[in-house]
Amino acid sequence: MTEMKDLQTSDRPNWCPGCGDHGILIAMKQAIVNLDLAPENVVISTGIGCGSKINQWIETYGIAGLHGRSLPIAMGVKLANPELTVIASGGDGDGYGIGMGHFANTMRRNLDITYVVQDNQIYGLTLGQTSPTSEKGAKGPSTPHGVIEEPVNPIRLALSSHCTFVARGFAGDMAHLTMLIEAAIKHRGFSLIDVFQPCVTFNKVNTHEFFRKRVYKLEDERHDTGDLVKAFEKAGEWGDRIPIGIFYQTEKPSYHDEDVALKVHNPAKADISNVDVGGLMESFM
Ligand code: SF4
């Protein structure tokens, strides 16, 4: 049985006290424990950003990539060994900015990957510039007169990119977020959880209190997670009431179910004892 202590690393997170990333870290660990996943069978890939340090503080396998590249790494791992539980994680700037092309294209492939986005609506690591999810008018070091562009709506983007599990959580509600991460890992196919992750240092608008006052759970309103049109409508809600929970979930063959080779063969278990890669390696020299 996997226990919380099995996932504890020797050093502790150095995020700012009160940062929403602490809640996401605990929820992710709790989900792994609740699903009794062996730590050696879990891989967490990240990009660059405050939240991308999450895999330094969970005792599973972890890969830190370049900015916006958590998903290509996750894809590579999953393609190489589909038996692993693969979680990608990173911030809104990482995933919805420089990583946007990977985001849309990974979703339409429906690879069995869980993507947890720490969405604090700014770039925290680089001292608070506005990000793709910053609200119109938001001010920051890069936009002293306010953001001119409309924000990216990651939920709507996912719904229109064939994502088969689309959810939103709040780092201040760890029990609910744990439930979402568990459901996402169990889902066969690509799952997105966009998480409201207050940056207590640089975002003085979208705070814990801001979200605590506004978020409500879709399941409490008996939202039909099979209704794509309703999910799209709910994803547009912003203001006094903001929904969290599972917007949409559907079953459809994953990439591994459809690929002629992958559905019968795990590349990581192929016998390569007689394969000579010397020529290939030399070609890279
Ligand atoms: Fe968290 Fe913001 Fe501090 Fe980064 S700067 S650790 S996002 S509170």
mmCIF file of C-alpha atoms in Angstrom, residues 167-266:
data_model
loop_
_atom_site.group_PDB
_atom_site.id
_atom_site.type_symbol
_atom_site.label_atom_id
_atom_site.label_comp_id
_atom_site.label_asym_id
_atom_site.label_seq_id
_atom_site.Cartn_x
_atom_site.Cartn_y
_atom_site.Cartn_z
ATOM 1 C CA ALA A 167 -12.365 19.699 -15.295
ATOM 2 C CA ARG A 168 -11.491 22.643 -13.110
ATOM 3 C CA GLY A 169 -10.401 22.626 -9.477
ATOM 4 C CA PHE A 170 -9.459 25.100 -6.776
ATOM 5 C CA ALA A 171 -6.247 24.708 -4.799
ATOM 6 C CA GLY A 172 -8.069 25.955 -1.693
ATOM 7 C CA ASP A 173 -10.384 22.916 -1.762
ATOM 8 C CA MET A 174 -7.928 20.030 -1.565
ATOM 9 C CA ALA A 175 -10.512 17.296 -0.937
ATOM 10 C CA HIS A 176 -12.401 18.255 -4.096
ATOM 11 C CA LEU A 177 -9.199 18.632 -6.093
ATOM 12 C CA THR A 178 -8.025 15.206 -4.918
ATOM 13 C CA MET A 179 -11.275 13.712 -6.166
ATOM 14 C CA LEU A 180 -10.768 15.392 -9.550
ATOM 15 C CA ILE A 181 -7.182 14.170 -9.904
ATOM 16 C CA GLU A 182 -8.219 10.637 -9.002
ATOM 17 C CA ALA A 183 -11.031 10.707 -11.569
ATOM 18 C CA ALA A 184 -8.685 12.144 -14.188
ATOM 19 C CA ILE A 185 -6.036 9.467 -13.640
ATOM 20 C CA LYS A 186 -8.677 6.741 -13.826
ATOM 21 C CA HIS A 187 -10.066 8.190 -17.053
ATOM 22 C CA ARG A 188 -8.758 6.383 -20.135
ATOM 23 C CA GLY A 189 -7.701 9.194 -22.444
ATOM 24 C CA PHE A 190 -6.463 12.735 -22.089
ATOM 25 C CA SER A 191 -7.688 14.612 -19.044
ATOM 26 C CA LEU A 192 -7.297 18.296 -18.248
ATOM 27 C CA ILE A 193 -7.684 19.805 -14.802
ATOM 28 C CA ASP A 194 -7.288 23.558 -14.833
ATOM 29 C CA VAL A 195 -6.688 24.545 -11.205
ATOM 30 C CA PHE A 196 -7.252 27.972 -9.706
ATOM 31 C CA GLN A 197 -3.936 28.413 -7.905
ATOM 32 C CA PRO A 198 -3.741 31.789 -6.175
ATOM 33 C CA CYS A 199 -0.337 33.453 -6.397
ATOM 34 C CA VAL A 200 -0.356 35.271 -3.081
ATOM 35 C CA THR A 201 2.729 37.304 -3.967
ATOM 36 C CA PHE A 202 1.895 38.795 -7.355
ATOM 37 C CA ASN A 203 -1.821 38.391 -8.047
ATOM 38 C CA LYS A 204 -3.671 40.582 -5.580
ATOM 39 C CA VAL A 205 -7.008 40.222 -7.404
ATOM 40 C CA ASN A 206 -7.562 36.484 -7.920
ATOM 41 C CA THR A 207 -6.840 35.555 -4.323
ATOM 42 C CA HIS A 208 -7.930 32.612 -2.167
ATOM 43 C CA GLU A 209 -10.724 34.812 -0.854
ATOM 44 C CA PHE A 210 -11.778 35.835 -4.372
ATOM 45 C CA PHE A 211 -12.274 32.195 -5.344
ATOM 46 C CA ARG A 212 -13.680 31.032 -2.004
ATOM 47 C CA LYS A 213 -16.511 33.543 -2.379
ATOM 48 C CA ARG A 214 -17.294 32.614 -5.951
ATOM 49 C CA VAL A 215 -16.657 28.955 -6.741
ATOM 50 C CA TYR A 216 -19.484 26.442 -6.728
ATOM 51 C CA LYS A 217 -19.431 22.756 -7.606
ATOM 52 C CA LEU A 218 -21.002 21.556 -10.812
ATOM 53 C CA GLU A 219 -21.934 18.251 -9.185
ATOM 54 C CA ASP A 220 -24.015 20.130 -6.600
ATOM 55 C CA GLU A 221 -26.128 21.438 -9.462
ATOM 56 C CA ARG A 222 -26.437 18.003 -11.070
ATOM 57 C CA HIS A 223 -24.548 19.144 -14.122
ATOM 58 C CA ASP A 224 -24.717 16.520 -16.902
ATOM 59 C CA THR A 225 -21.053 15.761 -17.697
ATOM 60 C CA GLY A 226 -22.082 14.083 -20.952
ATOM 61 C CA ASP A 227 -23.602 17.281 -22.368
ATOM 62 C CA LEU A 228 -20.965 19.048 -24.473
ATOM 63 C CA VAL A 229 -23.141 22.073 -25.246
ATOM 64 C CA LYS A 230 -23.995 22.603 -21.584
ATOM 65 C CA ALA A 231 -20.324 22.196 -20.660
ATOM 66 C CA PHE A 232 -19.403 24.921 -23.147
ATOM 67 C CA GLU A 233 -22.049 27.174 -21.655
ATOM 68 C CA LYS A 234 -20.865 26.524 -18.085
ATOM 69 C CA ALA A 235 -17.265 27.199 -19.122
ATOM 70 C CA GLY A 236 -18.282 30.757 -20.006
ATOM 71 C CA GLU A 237 -19.437 31.564 -16.477
ATOM 72 C CA TRP A 238 -17.220 34.104 -14.735
ATOM 73 C CA GLY A 239 -18.071 36.736 -12.188
ATOM 74 C CA ASP A 240 -20.028 36.227 -9.000
ATOM 75 C CA ARG A 241 -20.367 32.483 -9.613
ATOM 76 C CA ILE A 242 -17.568 30.391 -11.086
ATOM 77 C CA PRO A 243 -18.014 26.632 -11.600
ATOM 78 C CA ILE A 244 -15.482 23.980 -10.583
ATOM 79 C CA GLY A 245 -15.794 20.224 -11.063
ATOM 80 C CA ILE A 246 -16.049 18.001 -14.124
ATOM 81 C CA PHE A 247 -17.446 19.935 -17.079
ATOM 82 C CA TYR A 248 -17.332 17.097 -19.570
ATOM 83 C CA GLN A 249 -16.316 13.466 -19.792
ATOM 84 C CA THR A 250 -16.750 11.013 -22.618
ATOM 85 C CA GLU A 251 -15.448 7.594 -23.525
ATOM 86 C CA LYS A 252 -13.623 7.135 -26.766
ATOM 87 C CA PRO A 253 -10.702 4.955 -27.873
ATOM 88 C CA SER A 254 -7.375 6.311 -26.676
ATOM 89 C CA TYR A 255 -4.358 6.696 -28.969
ATOM 90 C CA HIS A 256 -3.055 3.352 -27.753
ATOM 91 C CA ASP A 257 -6.359 1.650 -28.543
ATOM 92 C CA GLU A 258 -6.148 2.754 -32.178
ATOM 93 C CA ASP A 259 -2.481 2.617 -33.126
ATOM 94 C CA VAL A 260 -1.838 -0.672 -34.918
ATOM 95 C CA ALA A 261 1.520 -1.289 -33.270
ATOM 96 C CA LEU A 262 0.972 0.181 -29.811
ATOM 97 C CA LYS A 263 -2.225 -1.685 -29.113
ATOM 98 C CA VAL A 264 -0.389 -5.015 -29.241
ATOM 99 C CA HIS A 265 3.089 -4.036 -28.177
ATOM 100 C CA ASN A 266 4.726 -2.151 -25.287
#
